[in-house]
Short mmCIF file of C-alpha atoms and ligand atoms in Angstrom, two decimals:
data_model
loop_
_atom_site.label_atom_id
_atom_site.label_comp_id
_atom_site.label_asym_id
_atom_site.label_seq_id
_atom_site.Cartn_x
_atom_site.Cartn_y
_atom_site.Cartn_z
CA MET A 1 8.97 10.57 -15.73
CA ILE A 2 6.81 8.25 -13.58
CA LYS A 3 7.97 4.65 -13.05
CA LEU A 4 5.78 1.91 -11.56
CA HIS A 5 7.41 -1.25 -10.22
CA HIS A 6 4.82 -3.85 -11.05
CA ILE A 7 3.83 -7.51 -11.10
CA PRO A 8 0.87 -8.32 -13.36
CA PHE A 9 -2.36 -9.02 -11.39
CA SER A 10 -0.77 -8.03 -8.09
CA ARG A 11 -1.54 -5.12 -5.75
CA SER A 12 0.49 -2.84 -8.03
CA PHE A 13 -2.48 -3.05 -10.41
CA ARG A 14 -4.30 -0.71 -7.98
CA ILE A 15 -1.76 1.98 -8.85
CA LEU A 16 -1.64 1.21 -12.56
CA TRP A 17 -5.42 1.64 -12.64
CA LEU A 18 -5.40 4.80 -10.50
CA LEU A 19 -2.75 6.39 -12.73
CA GLU A 20 -5.00 5.71 -15.73
CA GLU A 21 -7.95 7.26 -13.88
CA MET A 22 -5.74 10.34 -13.40
CA ASN A 23 -4.51 10.36 -17.00
CA LEU A 24 -0.93 9.91 -15.83
CA THR A 25 1.39 7.73 -17.88
CA ALA A 26 3.96 5.55 -16.15
CA GLU A 27 6.80 3.50 -17.46
CA LEU A 28 6.35 -0.05 -16.15
CA ARG A 29 9.17 -2.10 -14.66
CA ILE A 30 7.80 -5.64 -14.55
CA TYR A 31 8.96 -8.32 -12.07
CA SER A 32 8.17 -11.94 -11.31
CA ILE A 33 7.08 -12.95 -7.80
CA THR A 34 8.94 -16.27 -7.97
CA ASP A 35 12.34 -15.58 -9.56
CA GLY A 36 13.95 -13.86 -6.56
CA SER A 37 14.19 -10.45 -8.23
CA LEU A 38 12.25 -8.76 -5.38
CA ARG A 39 14.90 -9.99 -2.91
CA LYS A 40 17.83 -8.38 -4.73
CA PRO A 41 19.58 -5.37 -3.13
CA GLU A 42 18.86 -3.25 -6.24
CA PHE A 43 15.13 -3.77 -5.73
CA LYS A 44 15.28 -3.35 -1.94
CA ALA A 45 16.90 0.04 -2.53
CA ILE A 46 13.60 0.99 -4.21
CA SER A 47 11.19 -0.94 -1.98
CA PRO A 48 12.83 -1.85 1.34
CA PHE A 49 10.44 -4.71 2.19
CA GLY A 50 10.82 -6.26 -1.26
CA ARG A 51 7.21 -5.70 -2.32
CA VAL A 52 5.32 -4.17 -5.21
CA PRO A 53 3.98 -1.62 -5.84
CA ALA A 54 6.65 1.02 -5.63
CA LEU A 55 6.25 4.27 -7.52
CA GLU A 56 8.90 6.74 -8.62
CA ILE A 57 7.29 10.14 -9.09
CA ASP A 58 8.06 13.84 -8.40
CA SER A 59 11.69 12.91 -7.55
CA ILE A 60 10.65 10.57 -4.72
CA THR A 61 10.04 6.83 -4.43
CA ILE A 62 7.04 5.49 -2.46
CA HIS A 63 6.08 1.93 -1.52
CA GLU A 64 2.81 0.58 0.01
CA SER A 65 -0.24 0.90 -2.23
CA GLY A 66 -2.27 2.84 0.38
CA ALA A 67 0.52 5.39 0.85
CA ILE A 68 0.90 5.77 -2.90
CA VAL A 69 -2.85 6.29 -3.28
CA GLU A 70 -2.85 8.96 -0.59
CA TYR A 71 0.15 10.73 -2.11
CA LEU A 72 -1.30 10.73 -5.64
CA THR A 73 -4.75 11.91 -4.59
CA GLU A 74 -3.44 14.60 -2.23
CA THR A 75 -0.90 16.01 -4.68
CA ARG A 76 -3.41 15.93 -7.56
CA PRO A 77 -6.67 17.05 -5.87
CA GLU A 78 -7.98 18.34 -9.22
CA CYS A 79 -8.58 14.68 -10.24
CA GLY A 80 -11.16 14.39 -7.45
CA LEU A 81 -10.23 10.80 -6.59
CA GLY A 82 -9.34 11.27 -2.92
CA ARG A 83 -11.50 12.64 -0.13
CA LEU A 84 -9.48 15.31 1.60
CA VAL A 85 -9.76 16.51 5.21
CA GLY A 86 -13.17 18.14 5.68
CA ASP A 87 -14.91 16.03 3.04
CA PRO A 88 -18.03 14.30 4.47
CA ASP A 89 -16.77 10.98 3.02
CA ARG A 90 -13.24 11.38 4.40
CA ILE A 91 -13.59 8.86 7.21
CA SER A 92 -15.30 6.21 5.07
CA TYR A 93 -12.65 6.78 2.43
CA LEU A 94 -9.84 6.15 4.94
CA GLU A 95 -11.64 3.10 6.33
CA TRP A 96 -11.89 1.55 2.85
CA LEU A 97 -8.22 2.25 2.14
CA GLY A 98 -7.31 0.43 5.36
CA PHE A 99 -9.84 -2.35 4.88
CA ALA A 100 -8.44 -3.08 1.42
CA GLU A 101 -5.38 -4.51 3.13
CA THR A 102 -7.42 -6.34 5.80
CA GLN A 103 -9.20 -8.14 2.98
CA ALA A 104 -6.03 -8.54 0.89
CA SER A 105 -4.27 -10.26 3.79
CA ILE A 106 -6.88 -13.05 3.67
CA ILE A 107 -6.44 -13.35 -0.10
CA ALA A 108 -2.66 -13.42 0.35
CA SER A 109 -3.01 -16.26 2.86
CA LEU A 110 -5.21 -18.24 0.45
CA ASN A 111 -2.79 -17.54 -2.41
CA MET A 112 0.09 -18.75 -0.30
CA GLN A 113 -1.62 -21.97 0.71
CA HIS A 114 -3.25 -22.85 -2.62
CA LEU A 115 -0.55 -21.67 -5.02
CA PHE A 116 2.86 -21.30 -3.45
CA MET A 117 3.29 -24.08 -0.87
CA GLY A 118 4.82 -27.18 -2.35
CA PRO A 119 3.67 -30.78 -1.78
CA GLU A 120 6.14 -31.19 1.08
CA THR A 121 4.23 -28.57 3.11
CA PRO A 122 0.55 -29.34 2.42
CA ALA A 123 -2.01 -26.69 3.35
CA SER A 124 -4.39 -27.38 6.21
CA PRO A 125 -7.95 -28.07 4.95
CA ALA A 126 -9.33 -26.48 8.14
CA VAL A 127 -7.38 -23.26 7.62
CA LEU A 128 -8.35 -23.11 3.92
CA LYS A 129 -12.01 -23.45 4.85
CA LEU A 130 -11.77 -20.85 7.60
CA GLU A 131 -9.95 -18.32 5.40
CA ALA A 132 -12.44 -18.80 2.53
CA ALA A 133 -15.30 -18.23 5.01
CA ARG A 134 -13.59 -15.11 6.39
CA LEU A 135 -13.15 -13.79 2.86
CA GLY A 136 -16.80 -14.55 2.13
CA ALA A 137 -17.79 -12.55 5.22
CA THR A 138 -15.90 -9.50 3.91
CA LEU A 139 -17.74 -9.80 0.58
CA LYS A 140 -21.07 -10.06 2.36
CA ALA A 141 -20.31 -6.82 4.22
CA MET A 142 -19.21 -5.13 0.98
CA ASN A 143 -22.43 -6.29 -0.63
CA SER A 144 -24.41 -4.49 2.09
CA SER A 145 -22.30 -1.34 1.74
CA LEU A 146 -23.03 -1.25 -1.98
CA ASP A 147 -26.78 -1.47 -1.48
CA GLY A 148 -28.30 1.46 -3.37
CA GLN A 149 -25.01 2.98 -4.50
CA ASP A 150 -22.74 2.49 -7.50
CA TRP A 151 -19.40 2.96 -5.73
CA LEU A 152 -18.08 2.46 -2.22
CA LEU A 153 -18.63 6.09 -1.25
CA PRO A 154 -21.99 7.84 -1.61
CA SER A 155 -20.19 10.74 -3.31
CA GLY A 156 -19.08 8.54 -6.20
CA PHE A 157 -16.01 6.81 -7.62
CA SER A 158 -12.78 7.31 -5.68
CA ALA A 159 -9.35 5.79 -5.18
CA ALA A 160 -10.99 3.58 -2.51
CA ASP A 161 -12.60 1.72 -5.42
CA THR A 162 -9.21 1.08 -7.03
CA MET A 163 -7.90 -0.30 -3.71
CA MET A 164 -10.90 -2.51 -2.94
CA GLY A 165 -12.03 -3.20 -6.50
CA PHE A 166 -8.73 -4.83 -7.40
CA ASN A 167 -9.15 -7.36 -4.54
CA LEU A 168 -12.39 -8.68 -5.97
CA PHE A 169 -10.71 -10.13 -9.04
CA SER A 170 -8.53 -12.36 -6.83
CA ALA A 171 -11.26 -13.07 -4.26
CA SER A 172 -13.37 -14.71 -6.96
CA TYR A 173 -10.85 -17.58 -7.18
CA PHE A 174 -11.77 -18.59 -3.61
CA VAL A 175 -15.35 -17.46 -2.98
CA HIS A 176 -18.43 -17.85 -5.20
CA VAL A 177 -19.00 -14.13 -5.64
CA ASP A 178 -22.18 -14.60 -7.72
CA LYS A 179 -24.30 -14.88 -4.58
CA PHE A 180 -23.45 -11.23 -3.79
CA LYS A 181 -25.54 -9.38 -6.35
CA ASN A 182 -24.37 -5.85 -5.50
CA VAL A 183 -20.75 -6.96 -5.67
CA ILE A 184 -21.33 -8.55 -9.08
CA ALA A 185 -22.94 -5.35 -10.39
CA TYR A 186 -20.04 -3.36 -8.92
CA ILE A 187 -17.49 -5.58 -10.71
CA GLU A 188 -19.36 -5.05 -13.99
CA ARG A 189 -19.30 -1.26 -13.45
CA ILE A 190 -15.55 -1.43 -12.79
CA LYS A 191 -14.98 -3.48 -15.94
CA SER A 192 -16.75 -0.88 -18.06
CA ARG A 193 -14.59 2.06 -16.90
CA PRO A 194 -12.31 3.20 -19.74
CA ALA A 195 -9.37 3.71 -17.34
CA TYR A 196 -9.79 0.18 -15.96
CA ILE A 197 -9.88 -1.25 -19.49
CA ARG A 198 -6.71 0.66 -20.43
CA ALA A 199 -4.97 -0.48 -17.22
CA ARG A 200 -5.85 -4.14 -17.87
CA ALA A 201 -4.42 -3.82 -21.39
CA LEU A 202 -1.16 -2.55 -19.86
CA ASP A 203 -1.14 -5.00 -16.95
CA GLY A 204 0.35 -8.12 -18.54
CA GLU A 205 -0.59 -11.76 -18.16
CA GLN A 206 -1.34 -13.12 -14.68
CA LYS A 207 0.83 -16.12 -13.83
CA PHE A 208 -0.61 -17.12 -10.43
CA TYR A 209 -3.87 -18.94 -11.05
CA ASN A 210 -4.05 -21.97 -13.33
CA LYS A 211 -7.70 -22.81 -12.71
CA ASN A 212 -10.86 -20.77 -12.35
CA PHE A 213 -11.72 -21.71 -8.78
CA TYR A 214 -9.90 -23.19 -5.78
CA GLU A 215 -12.23 -25.15 -3.53
CA ALA A 216 -11.56 -24.81 0.19
CA LEU A 217 -10.86 -28.55 0.54
CA ASP A 218 -9.10 -29.00 -2.79
CA VAL A 219 -5.61 -29.71 -1.40
N1 GSH B 1 0.61 -3.72 2.01
C1 GSH B 1 1.39 -3.76 0.80
C2 GSH B 1 1.51 -5.20 0.32
C3 GSH B 1 2.43 -5.34 -0.86
C4 GSH B 1 2.63 -6.79 -1.25
O1 GSH B 1 2.71 -7.70 -0.40
N2 GSH B 1 2.72 -7.04 -2.56
C5 GSH B 1 2.92 -8.39 -3.02
C6 GSH B 1 2.31 -8.56 -4.41
S1 GSH B 1 0.54 -8.49 -4.31
C7 GSH B 1 4.41 -8.66 -3.12
O2 GSH B 1 5.15 -7.82 -3.57
N3 GSH B 1 4.83 -9.84 -2.69
C8 GSH B 1 6.18 -10.25 -2.77
C9 GSH B 1 6.53 -11.21 -1.68
O3 GSH B 1 5.71 -11.46 -0.81
O4 GSH B 1 7.64 -11.72 -1.75
C10 GSH B 1 0.76 -2.88 -0.25
O5 GSH B 1 -0.46 -2.69 -0.20
O6 GSH B 1 1.47 -2.32 -1.12
#
């Protein structure tokens, strides 16, 4: 039995999607980010920092999406979704896994300021603008990396795409992604993957964003 501790449209989607790519079925335990359930001792016994994703599998429990991705791909090499030691794409693969969280930290900052800070602690317009520009710079670099290739690695689709690809769906609330043509084509390729479509159907409704775009100065 595999159990994924999950919040719809959060980083745990990376794992939900990867499991579908691997044809592994997980039972979902769904949480809310705002009701305090991640702070409870029962949840911290599963995920000590009170974050999703956490995955129960093979009689162990793992937290941190990058660690889960590495565990799944290394213990199931037959799925071909990792790049193991000796693979020519190994270093790029590891760089993308790490960079997924560099980029996600900017998105998390924008989420915090646009969505979760109340009127008594207004966000700084200067910081919002700077963070949106920094996010835009990461998309510009991704756009260059995708020049002439369908997926982030020349050798084809990998778990790096589930780590980075997930970010793009949140990034588009803060940056006009349409100016990055390779990124747009990449998003369309992701959306047409059967495993991605199945994962979205399982994901549940996102409850963070209540408009399509958050302007940098819209505070
Ligand atoms: N680096 C961690 C980040 C996990 C994380 O921050 N998840 C968010 C959801 S996207 C969360 O659980 N937030 C709860 C909170 O901040 O209270 C990972 O990649 O798994």
